[in-house]
Every structure is written in structure tokens, then in C-alpha cells.
Amino acid sequence: FPEAGQAGSLPPFMLMKALAELSKPCIAAVRGACIGVANTLLLHFDFVYADHSATFQMPFVSLGLSPEGAASLLLAQRAGYHQAAEILFTAKKYDANIALRAGILNQIVDNPYQYATVQARHLASLPIASLKAVKKLMKHNLDQILKCIDDEAEIVMQRAQSAEMIEAVSALIQKRKPDFFPFNVSSTSI
């Protein structure tokens, strides 16, 4: 595990920061399951298309972890506090319709890969300098996003060593429901 203040320099967090800093438009297409970090990465794309088969989940809390990649910031900005809280706190799976309402998706389409390709070709026909200028203007809070990625990375690394995380992994291996009650009772801080 990295020293305090260094978690943001680990490869997964560097990937998220690189994606956040990308100056050109980014497009993603989703079919099937999009869970955990894959779901978080979508928050950094400019265009996200999915079909009705897509399912999403941010299971961090159910694993004794916390969100990463500025998910706490970006999801709350897009979905509003209450919907973000429901997605992040409950750690439940949700469908493409909820992802669309939460601002994670641009659109639900029959063939997201084909639709994303058409959109990419259209963007490629436009002046790249203009696209980059508009994206830079829209991401005026990039420093805040990068700081949030670093802050969340620190908490994720702390939580990765927690008793709750160990219980969640043990329960998964033993094919049983995790029992967080002993940790919840011993935790007196609010």
C-alpha cells in the first residue's frame, strides 16, 4: 500500500486522471454489465451510449470500500444528491433507464457500438481545435476533479485494509452474505 498522500499515483487512479484530462471528446458504448470502476470511468466520458441489456452498479459500500475516480463529485453533479446517494449508498444494481436519468448515459440505443461509431465519425468531421476548446470550457473544474480523484484514492486505500473489506471478501469466497453488524456496533462515530 502506498504512503499517505500517494494513493493517487497508483495506476488505476492515474488512468482516471488521464481520462479526466483528455482534451478530445471521448465516447463509450455499453452492453451487459458495467460494474465498479467501469461504471466510474463512464463519468469521465463525454458521450455514453448503452442498450437496454446494460446493467450498472457501484458496489463499493457493499465491499467495505468507498467510491473512486471522483464518482462522489461527478455523480452528485449529474444526478443530484439524492439519486447519487441512492446509487452510491445502496450499492444496488440499476438499469439503463436509471443510468440515463442519473446523467451517466447520453442515450439508450439498440446498437450502442454502431451508434458510438457513427457519432465518432461525425465528431472526426468537425474542427478538432473547436471541439477541444469547447471541452476545455466545459471542464473548467478539472482541478477540482483531479483533487477529488486523489482524495478518493486515499480513502479507497484506507478502506481496502479495513475489517469490513476483509469480511466482504471472505463472505464472497465462502459464498455467504457478509455480516457487518460487529463493525457497525463497534463504530461509535457518526
PDB file of N, CA, C and O in Angstrom, residues 21-85:
ATOM      1  N   GLU A  21      -8.361  14.306 -17.966  1.00  0.00           N
ATOM      2  CA  GLU A  21      -7.584  15.364 -18.610  1.00  0.00           C
ATOM      3  C   GLU A  21      -7.580  15.300 -20.132  1.00  0.00           C
ATOM      4  O   GLU A  21      -7.077  16.210 -20.781  1.00  0.00           O
ATOM      5  N   LEU A  22      -8.128  14.251 -20.715  1.00  0.00           N
ATOM      6  CA  LEU A  22      -8.117  14.117 -22.170  1.00  0.00           C
ATOM      7  C   LEU A  22      -8.782  15.331 -22.809  1.00  0.00           C
ATOM      8  O   LEU A  22      -9.879  15.714 -22.431  1.00  0.00           O
ATOM      9  N   SER A  23      -8.124  15.920 -23.787  1.00  0.00           N
ATOM     10  CA  SER A  23      -8.629  17.155 -24.385  1.00  0.00           C
ATOM     11  C   SER A  23      -9.636  16.921 -25.509  1.00  0.00           C
ATOM     12  O   SER A  23     -10.380  17.829 -25.859  1.00  0.00           O
ATOM     13  N   LYS A  24      -9.658  15.725 -26.064  1.00  0.00           N
ATOM     14  CA  LYS A  24     -10.590  15.414 -27.156  1.00  0.00           C
ATOM     15  C   LYS A  24     -11.826  14.711 -26.601  1.00  0.00           C
ATOM     16  O   LYS A  24     -11.764  14.076 -25.551  1.00  0.00           O
ATOM     17  N   PRO A  25     -12.939  14.789 -27.321  1.00  0.00           N
ATOM     18  CA  PRO A  25     -14.143  14.095 -26.868  1.00  0.00           C
ATOM     19  C   PRO A  25     -13.915  12.583 -26.774  1.00  0.00           C
ATOM     20  O   PRO A  25     -13.223  11.994 -27.606  1.00  0.00           O
ATOM     21  N   CYS A  26     -14.506  11.980 -25.748  1.00  0.00           N
ATOM     22  CA  CYS A  26     -14.390  10.541 -25.504  1.00  0.00           C
ATOM     23  C   CYS A  26     -15.776   9.915 -25.604  1.00  0.00           C
ATOM     24  O   CYS A  26     -16.747  10.461 -25.085  1.00  0.00           O
ATOM     25  N   ILE A  27     -15.841   8.751 -26.242  1.00  0.00           N
ATOM     26  CA  ILE A  27     -17.115   8.061 -26.447  1.00  0.00           C
ATOM     27  C   ILE A  27     -17.018   6.647 -25.894  1.00  0.00           C
ATOM     28  O   ILE A  27     -16.028   5.952 -26.112  1.00  0.00           O
ATOM     29  N   ALA A  28     -18.077   6.225 -25.187  1.00  0.00           N
ATOM     30  CA  ALA A  28     -18.154   4.853 -24.669  1.00  0.00           C
ATOM     31  C   ALA A  28     -19.468   4.228 -25.102  1.00  0.00           C
ATOM     32  O   ALA A  28     -20.477   4.920 -25.260  1.00  0.00           O
ATOM     33  N   ALA A  29     -19.440   2.919 -25.285  1.00  0.00           N
ATOM     34  CA  ALA A  29     -20.635   2.138 -25.605  1.00  0.00           C
ATOM     35  C   ALA A  29     -20.707   0.990 -24.603  1.00  0.00           C
ATOM     36  O   ALA A  29     -19.693   0.359 -24.303  1.00  0.00           O
ATOM     37  N   VAL A  30     -21.913   0.737 -24.088  1.00  0.00           N
ATOM     38  CA  VAL A  30     -22.077  -0.264 -23.034  1.00  0.00           C
ATOM     39  C   VAL A  30     -23.164  -1.263 -23.408  1.00  0.00           C
ATOM     40  O   VAL A  30     -24.267  -0.884 -23.782  1.00  0.00           O
ATOM     41  N   ARG A  31     -22.804  -2.533 -23.266  1.00  0.00           N
ATOM     42  CA  ARG A  31     -23.741  -3.653 -23.342  1.00  0.00           C
ATOM     43  C   ARG A  31     -23.424  -4.546 -22.159  1.00  0.00           C
ATOM     44  O   ARG A  31     -22.269  -4.738 -21.821  1.00  0.00           O
ATOM     45  N   GLY A  32     -24.439  -5.118 -21.545  1.00  0.00           N
ATOM     46  CA  GLY A  32     -24.193  -6.038 -20.442  1.00  0.00           C
ATOM     47  C   GLY A  32     -23.817  -5.310 -19.168  1.00  0.00           C
ATOM     48  O   GLY A  32     -24.223  -4.178 -18.938  1.00  0.00           O
ATOM     49  N   ALA A  33     -23.017  -5.976 -18.338  1.00  0.00           N
ATOM     50  CA  ALA A  33     -22.681  -5.467 -17.008  1.00  0.00           C
ATOM     51  C   ALA A  33     -21.595  -4.399 -17.056  1.00  0.00           C
ATOM     52  O   ALA A  33     -20.591  -4.542 -17.741  1.00  0.00           O
ATOM     53  N   CYS A  34     -21.822  -3.341 -16.307  1.00  0.00           N
ATOM     54  CA  CYS A  34     -20.858  -2.248 -16.158  1.00  0.00           C
ATOM     55  C   CYS A  34     -20.781  -1.963 -14.652  1.00  0.00           C
ATOM     56  O   CYS A  34     -21.608  -1.221 -14.105  1.00  0.00           O
ATOM     57  N   ILE A  35     -19.813  -2.571 -14.001  1.00  0.00           N
ATOM     58  CA  ILE A  35     -19.770  -2.590 -12.545  1.00  0.00           C
ATOM     59  C   ILE A  35     -18.465  -1.991 -12.030  1.00  0.00           C
ATOM     60  O   ILE A  35     -17.405  -2.195 -12.605  1.00  0.00           O
ATOM     61  N   GLY A  36     -18.559  -1.277 -10.913  1.00  0.00           N
ATOM     62  CA  GLY A  36     -17.393  -0.759 -10.216  1.00  0.00           C
ATOM     63  C   GLY A  36     -16.651   0.291 -11.008  1.00  0.00           C
ATOM     64  O   GLY A  36     -17.242   1.264 -11.484  1.00  0.00           O
ATOM     65  N   VAL A  37     -15.356   0.080 -11.168  1.00  0.00           N
ATOM     66  CA  VAL A  37     -14.518   1.073 -11.834  1.00  0.00           C
ATOM     67  C   VAL A  37     -14.986   1.336 -13.261  1.00  0.00           C
ATOM     68  O   VAL A  37     -14.874   2.455 -13.762  1.00  0.00           O
ATOM     69  N   ALA A  38     -15.537   0.341 -13.933  1.00  0.00           N
ATOM     70  CA  ALA A  38     -16.063   0.551 -15.291  1.00  0.00           C
ATOM     71  C   ALA A  38     -17.184   1.576 -15.263  1.00  0.00           C
ATOM     72  O   ALA A  38     -17.264   2.453 -16.131  1.00  0.00           O
ATOM     73  N   ASN A  39     -18.029   1.503 -14.254  1.00  0.00           N
ATOM     74  CA  ASN A  39     -19.115   2.467 -14.087  1.00  0.00           C
ATOM     75  C   ASN A  39     -18.541   3.849 -13.774  1.00  0.00           C
ATOM     76  O   ASN A  39     -18.982   4.861 -14.323  1.00  0.00           O
ATOM     77  N   THR A  40     -17.538   3.887 -12.922  1.00  0.00           N
ATOM     78  CA  THR A  40     -16.890   5.158 -12.570  1.00  0.00           C
ATOM     79  C   THR A  40     -16.270   5.815 -13.799  1.00  0.00           C
ATOM     80  O   THR A  40     -16.404   7.025 -13.993  1.00  0.00           O
ATOM     81  N   LEU A  41     -15.601   5.040 -14.622  1.00  0.00           N
ATOM     82  CA  LEU A  41     -14.951   5.594 -15.808  1.00  0.00           C
ATOM     83  C   LEU A  41     -15.942   6.303 -16.725  1.00  0.00           C
ATOM     84  O   LEU A  41     -15.611   7.306 -17.352  1.00  0.00           O
ATOM     85  N   LEU A  42     -17.173   5.791 -16.789  1.00  0.00           N
ATOM     86  CA  LEU A  42     -18.178   6.412 -17.656  1.00  0.00           C
ATOM     87  C   LEU A  42     -18.421   7.876 -17.297  1.00  0.00           C
ATOM     88  O   LEU A  42     -18.771   8.675 -18.160  1.00  0.00           O
ATOM     89  N   LEU A  43     -18.226   8.228 -16.045  1.00  0.00           N
ATOM     90  CA  LEU A  43     -18.436   9.607 -15.605  1.00  0.00           C
ATOM     91  C   LEU A  43     -17.431  10.573 -16.234  1.00  0.00           C
ATOM     92  O   LEU A  43     -17.631  11.780 -16.198  1.00  0.00           O
ATOM     93  N   HIS A  44     -16.362  10.032 -16.806  1.00  0.00           N
ATOM     94  CA  HIS A  44     -15.332  10.865 -17.437  1.00  0.00           C
ATOM     95  C   HIS A  44     -15.473  10.939 -18.959  1.00  0.00           C
ATOM     96  O   HIS A  44     -14.718  11.647 -19.613  1.00  0.00           O
ATOM     97  N   PHE A  45     -16.424  10.197 -19.508  1.00  0.00           N
ATOM     98  CA  PHE A  45     -16.650  10.230 -20.951  1.00  0.00           C
ATOM     99  C   PHE A  45     -17.618  11.353 -21.304  1.00  0.00           C
ATOM    100  O   PHE A  45     -18.454  11.746 -20.497  1.00  0.00           O
ATOM    101  N   ASP A  46     -17.499  11.852 -22.504  1.00  0.00           N
ATOM    102  CA  ASP A  46     -18.377  12.918 -22.985  1.00  0.00           C
ATOM    103  C   ASP A  46     -19.653  12.359 -23.591  1.00  0.00           C
ATOM    104  O   ASP A  46     -20.702  13.001 -23.549  1.00  0.00           O
ATOM    105  N   PHE A  47     -19.556  11.192 -24.189  1.00  0.00           N
ATOM    106  CA  PHE A  47     -20.689  10.523 -24.810  1.00  0.00           C
ATOM    107  C   PHE A  47     -20.712   9.085 -24.320  1.00  0.00           C
ATOM    108  O   PHE A  47     -19.705   8.382 -24.424  1.00  0.00           O
ATOM    109  N   VAL A  48     -21.857   8.653 -23.786  1.00  0.00           N
ATOM    110  CA  VAL A  48     -22.005   7.274 -23.332  1.00  0.00           C
ATOM    111  C   VAL A  48     -23.351   6.752 -23.842  1.00  0.00           C
ATOM    112  O   VAL A  48     -24.399   7.331 -23.548  1.00  0.00           O
ATOM    113  N   TYR A  49     -23.279   5.665 -24.601  1.00  0.00           N
ATOM    114  CA  TYR A  49     -24.466   5.047 -25.170  1.00  0.00           C
ATOM    115  C   TYR A  49     -24.556   3.617 -24.654  1.00  0.00           C
ATOM    116  O   TYR A  49     -23.539   2.929 -24.517  1.00  0.00           O
ATOM    117  N   ALA A  50     -25.772   3.172 -24.358  1.00  0.00           N
ATOM    118  CA  ALA A  50     -25.987   1.808 -23.884  1.00  0.00           C
ATOM    119  C   ALA A  50     -27.285   1.287 -24.479  1.00  0.00           C
ATOM    120  O   ALA A  50     -28.132   2.062 -24.920  1.00  0.00           O
ATOM    121  N   ASP A  51     -27.406  -0.030 -24.461  1.00  0.00           N
ATOM    122  CA  ASP A  51     -28.680  -0.616 -24.866  1.00  0.00           C
ATOM    123  C   ASP A  51     -29.440  -1.044 -23.608  1.00  0.00           C
ATOM    124  O   ASP A  51     -28.954  -0.873 -22.483  1.00  0.00           O
ATOM    125  N   HIS A  52     -30.621  -1.606 -23.794  1.00  0.00           N
ATOM    126  CA  HIS A  52     -31.449  -1.982 -22.644  1.00  0.00           C
ATOM    127  C   HIS A  52     -30.898  -3.178 -21.877  1.00  0.00           C
ATOM    128  O   HIS A  52     -31.344  -3.436 -20.753  1.00  0.00           O
ATOM    129  N   SER A  53     -29.940  -3.898 -22.437  1.00  0.00           N
ATOM    130  CA  SER A  53     -29.338  -5.024 -21.712  1.00  0.00           C
ATOM    131  C   SER A  53     -28.332  -4.552 -20.659  1.00  0.00           C
ATOM    132  O   SER A  53     -27.946  -5.323 -19.781  1.00  0.00           O
ATOM    133  N   ALA A  54     -27.926  -3.311 -20.744  1.00  0.00           N
ATOM    134  CA  ALA A  54     -26.891  -2.800 -19.839  1.00  0.00           C
ATOM    135  C   ALA A  54     -27.398  -2.722 -18.402  1.00  0.00           C
ATOM    136  O   ALA A  54     -28.508  -2.265 -18.143  1.00  0.00           O
ATOM    137  N   THR A  55     -26.558  -3.195 -17.487  1.00  0.00           N
ATOM    138  CA  THR A  55     -26.816  -3.048 -16.062  1.00  0.00           C
ATOM    139  C   THR A  55     -25.603  -2.380 -15.438  1.00  0.00           C
ATOM    140  O   THR A  55     -24.467  -2.577 -15.899  1.00  0.00           O
ATOM    141  N   PHE A  56     -25.844  -1.622 -14.411  1.00  0.00           N
ATOM    142  CA  PHE A  56     -24.801  -0.812 -13.801  1.00  0.00           C
ATOM    143  C   PHE A  56     -24.799  -1.041 -12.293  1.00  0.00           C
ATOM    144  O   PHE A  56     -25.826  -1.371 -11.704  1.00  0.00           O
ATOM    145  N   GLN A  57     -23.631  -0.849 -11.685  1.00  0.00           N
ATOM    146  CA  GLN A  57     -23.545  -0.950 -10.234  1.00  0.00           C
ATOM    147  C   GLN A  57     -22.269  -0.287  -9.754  1.00  0.00           C
ATOM    148  O   GLN A  57     -21.213  -0.414 -10.376  1.00  0.00           O
ATOM    149  N   MET A  58     -22.396   0.418  -8.656  1.00  0.00           N
ATOM    150  CA  MET A  58     -21.245   0.959  -7.932  1.00  0.00           C
ATOM    151  C   MET A  58     -21.265   0.278  -6.559  1.00  0.00           C
ATOM    152  O   MET A  58     -21.810   0.814  -5.598  1.00  0.00           O
ATOM    153  N   PRO A  59     -20.687  -0.928  -6.459  1.00  0.00           N
ATOM    154  CA  PRO A  59     -20.836  -1.773  -5.270  1.00  0.00           C
ATOM    155  C   PRO A  59     -19.883  -1.442  -4.117  1.00  0.00           C
ATOM    156  O   PRO A  59     -19.766  -2.216  -3.171  1.00  0.00           O
ATOM    157  N   PHE A  60     -19.234  -0.316  -4.172  1.00  0.00           N
ATOM    158  CA  PHE A  60     -18.146  -0.011  -3.248  1.00  0.00           C
ATOM    159  C   PHE A  60     -18.529  -0.201  -1.785  1.00  0.00           C
ATOM    160  O   PHE A  60     -17.820  -0.865  -1.027  1.00  0.00           O
ATOM    161  N   VAL A  61     -19.641   0.383  -1.350  1.00  0.00           N
ATOM    162  CA  VAL A  61     -20.043   0.302   0.058  1.00  0.00           C
ATOM    163  C   VAL A  61     -20.282  -1.152   0.469  1.00  0.00           C
ATOM    164  O   VAL A  61     -19.881  -1.567   1.558  1.00  0.00           O
ATOM    165  N   SER A  62     -20.895  -1.946  -0.401  1.00  0.00           N
ATOM    166  CA  SER A  62     -21.167  -3.345  -0.061  1.00  0.00           C
ATOM    167  C   SER A  62     -19.893  -4.171   0.058  1.00  0.00           C
ATOM    168  O   SER A  62     -19.913  -5.286   0.580  1.00  0.00           O
ATOM    169  N   LEU A  63     -18.781  -3.630  -0.408  1.00  0.00           N
ATOM    170  CA  LEU A  63     -17.480  -4.295  -0.307  1.00  0.00           C
ATOM    171  C   LEU A  63     -16.613  -3.691   0.791  1.00  0.00           C
ATOM    172  O   LEU A  63     -15.436  -4.017   0.904  1.00  0.00           O
ATOM    173  N   GLY A  64     -17.200  -2.785   1.570  1.00  0.00           N
ATOM    174  CA  GLY A  64     -16.431  -2.128   2.627  1.00  0.00           C
ATOM    175  C   GLY A  64     -15.515  -1.044   2.089  1.00  0.00           C
ATOM    176  O   GLY A  64     -14.607  -0.598   2.775  1.00  0.00           O
ATOM    177  N   LEU A  65     -15.751  -0.619   0.844  1.00  0.00           N
ATOM    178  CA  LEU A  65     -14.909   0.383   0.198  1.00  0.00           C
ATOM    179  C   LEU A  65     -15.639   1.715   0.098  1.00  0.00           C
ATOM    180  O   LEU A  65     -16.671   1.920   0.727  1.00  0.00           O
ATOM    181  N   SER A  66     -15.097   2.592  -0.698  1.00  0.00           N
ATOM    182  CA  SER A  66     -15.718   3.887  -0.984  1.00  0.00           C
ATOM    183  C   SER A  66     -15.523   4.156  -2.472  1.00  0.00           C
ATOM    184  O   SER A  66     -14.699   3.515  -3.119  1.00  0.00           O
ATOM    185  N   PRO A  67     -16.276   5.111  -3.047  1.00  0.00           N
ATOM    186  CA  PRO A  67     -16.148   5.383  -4.479  1.00  0.00           C
ATOM    187  C   PRO A  67     -14.762   5.902  -4.855  1.00  0.00           C
ATOM    188  O   PRO A  67     -14.046   6.435  -3.995  1.00  0.00           O
ATOM    189  N   GLU A  68     -14.425   5.747  -6.130  1.00  0.00           N
ATOM    190  CA  GLU A  68     -13.148   6.256  -6.632  1.00  0.00           C
ATOM    191  C   GLU A  68     -13.382   7.062  -7.894  1.00  0.00           C
ATOM    192  O   GLU A  68     -14.496   7.114  -8.405  1.00  0.00           O
ATOM    193  N   GLY A  69     -12.320   7.715  -8.367  1.00  0.00           N
ATOM    194  CA  GLY A  69     -12.376   8.398  -9.655  1.00  0.00           C
ATOM    195  C   GLY A  69     -13.248   9.625  -9.699  1.00  0.00           C
ATOM    196  O   GLY A  69     -13.762   9.978 -10.745  1.00  0.00           O
ATOM    197  N   ALA A  70     -13.444  10.268  -8.572  1.00  0.00           N
ATOM    198  CA  ALA A  70     -14.293  11.463  -8.442  1.00  0.00           C
ATOM    199  C   ALA A  70     -15.770  11.126  -8.619  1.00  0.00           C
ATOM    200  O   ALA A  70     -16.578  11.990  -8.910  1.00  0.00           O
ATOM    201  N   ALA A  71     -16.136   9.872  -8.402  1.00  0.00           N
ATOM    202  CA  ALA A  71     -17.538   9.465  -8.541  1.00  0.00           C
ATOM    203  C   ALA A  71     -18.434  10.220  -7.567  1.00  0.00           C
ATOM    204  O   ALA A  71     -19.552  10.593  -7.922  1.00  0.00           O
ATOM    205  N   SER A  72     -17.956  10.464  -6.359  1.00  0.00           N
ATOM    206  CA  SER A  72     -18.790  11.175  -5.379  1.00  0.00           C
ATOM    207  C   SER A  72     -19.107  12.592  -5.847  1.00  0.00           C
ATOM    208  O   SER A  72     -20.206  13.090  -5.634  1.00  0.00           O
ATOM    209  N   LEU A  73     -18.184  13.213  -6.512  1.00  0.00           N
ATOM    210  CA  LEU A  73     -18.374  14.566  -7.041  1.00  0.00           C
ATOM    211  C   LEU A  73     -19.184  14.548  -8.334  1.00  0.00           C
ATOM    212  O   LEU A  73     -20.211  15.218  -8.454  1.00  0.00           O
ATOM    213  N   LEU A  74     -18.733  13.784  -9.313  1.00  0.00           N
ATOM    214  CA  LEU A  74     -19.335  13.806 -10.644  1.00  0.00           C
ATOM    215  C   LEU A  74     -20.752  13.240 -10.663  1.00  0.00           C
ATOM    216  O   LEU A  74     -21.629  13.788 -11.333  1.00  0.00           O
ATOM    217  N   LEU A  75     -20.993  12.169  -9.930  1.00  0.00           N
ATOM    218  CA  LEU A  75     -22.334  11.600  -9.919  1.00  0.00           C
ATOM    219  C   LEU A  75     -23.320  12.548  -9.238  1.00  0.00           C
ATOM    220  O   LEU A  75     -24.436  12.742  -9.721  1.00  0.00           O
ATOM    221  N   ALA A  76     -22.900  13.167  -8.144  1.00  0.00           N
ATOM    222  CA  ALA A  76     -23.780  14.125  -7.462  1.00  0.00           C
ATOM    223  C   ALA A  76     -24.067  15.326  -8.359  1.00  0.00           C
ATOM    224  O   ALA A  76     -25.194  15.834  -8.384  1.00  0.00           O
ATOM    225  N   GLN A  77     -23.076  15.779  -9.129  1.00  0.00           N
ATOM    226  CA  GLN A  77     -23.291  16.899 -10.048  1.00  0.00           C
ATOM    227  C   GLN A  77     -24.282  16.536 -11.145  1.00  0.00           C
ATOM    228  O   GLN A  77     -25.119  17.339 -11.525  1.00  0.00           O
ATOM    229  N   ARG A  78     -24.179  15.328 -11.656  1.00  0.00           N
ATOM    230  CA  ARG A  78     -25.035  14.915 -12.770  1.00  0.00           C
ATOM    231  C   ARG A  78     -26.428  14.481 -12.329  1.00  0.00           C
ATOM    232  O   ARG A  78     -27.416  14.841 -12.940  1.00  0.00           O
ATOM    233  N   ALA A  79     -26.473  13.655 -11.304  1.00  0.00           N
ATOM    234  CA  ALA A  79     -27.728  13.024 -10.909  1.00  0.00           C
ATOM    235  C   ALA A  79     -28.477  13.812  -9.846  1.00  0.00           C
ATOM    236  O   ALA A  79     -29.661  13.589  -9.652  1.00  0.00           O
ATOM    237  N   GLY A  80     -27.783  14.694  -9.155  1.00  0.00           N
ATOM    238  CA  GLY A  80     -28.346  15.329  -7.974  1.00  0.00           C
ATOM    239  C   GLY A  80     -27.982  14.491  -6.763  1.00  0.00           C
ATOM    240  O   GLY A  80     -27.692  13.293  -6.875  1.00  0.00           O
ATOM    241  N   TYR A  81     -27.987  15.133  -5.605  1.00  0.00           N
ATOM    242  CA  TYR A  81     -27.532  14.456  -4.388  1.00  0.00           C
ATOM    243  C   TYR A  81     -28.338  13.185  -4.094  1.00  0.00           C
ATOM    244  O   TYR A  81     -27.758  12.137  -3.827  1.00  0.00           O
ATOM    245  N   HIS A  82     -29.659  13.265  -4.130  1.00  0.00           N
ATOM    246  CA  HIS A  82     -30.468  12.130  -3.700  1.00  0.00           C
ATOM    247  C   HIS A  82     -30.300  10.896  -4.583  1.00  0.00           C
ATOM    248  O   HIS A  82     -30.186   9.781  -4.078  1.00  0.00           O
ATOM    249  N   GLN A  83     -30.271  11.089  -5.886  1.00  0.00           N
ATOM    250  CA  GLN A  83     -30.092   9.925  -6.762  1.00  0.00           C
ATOM    251  C   GLN A  83     -28.665   9.380  -6.634  1.00  0.00           C
ATOM    252  O   GLN A  83     -28.465   8.173  -6.636  1.00  0.00           O
ATOM    253  N   ALA A  84     -27.682  10.269  -6.507  1.00  0.00           N
ATOM    254  CA  ALA A  84     -26.305   9.813  -6.308  1.00  0.00           C
ATOM    255  C   ALA A  84     -26.192   9.032  -5.000  1.00  0.00           C
ATOM    256  O   ALA A  84     -25.527   7.992  -4.942  1.00  0.00           O
ATOM    257  N   ALA A  85     -26.854   9.533  -3.959  1.00  0.00           N
ATOM    258  CA  ALA A  85     -26.827   8.839  -2.667  1.00  0.00           C
ATOM    259  C   ALA A  85     -27.434   7.446  -2.797  1.00  0.00           C
ATOM    260  O   ALA A  85     -26.892   6.469  -2.262  1.00  0.00           O
TER     261      ALA A  85
END
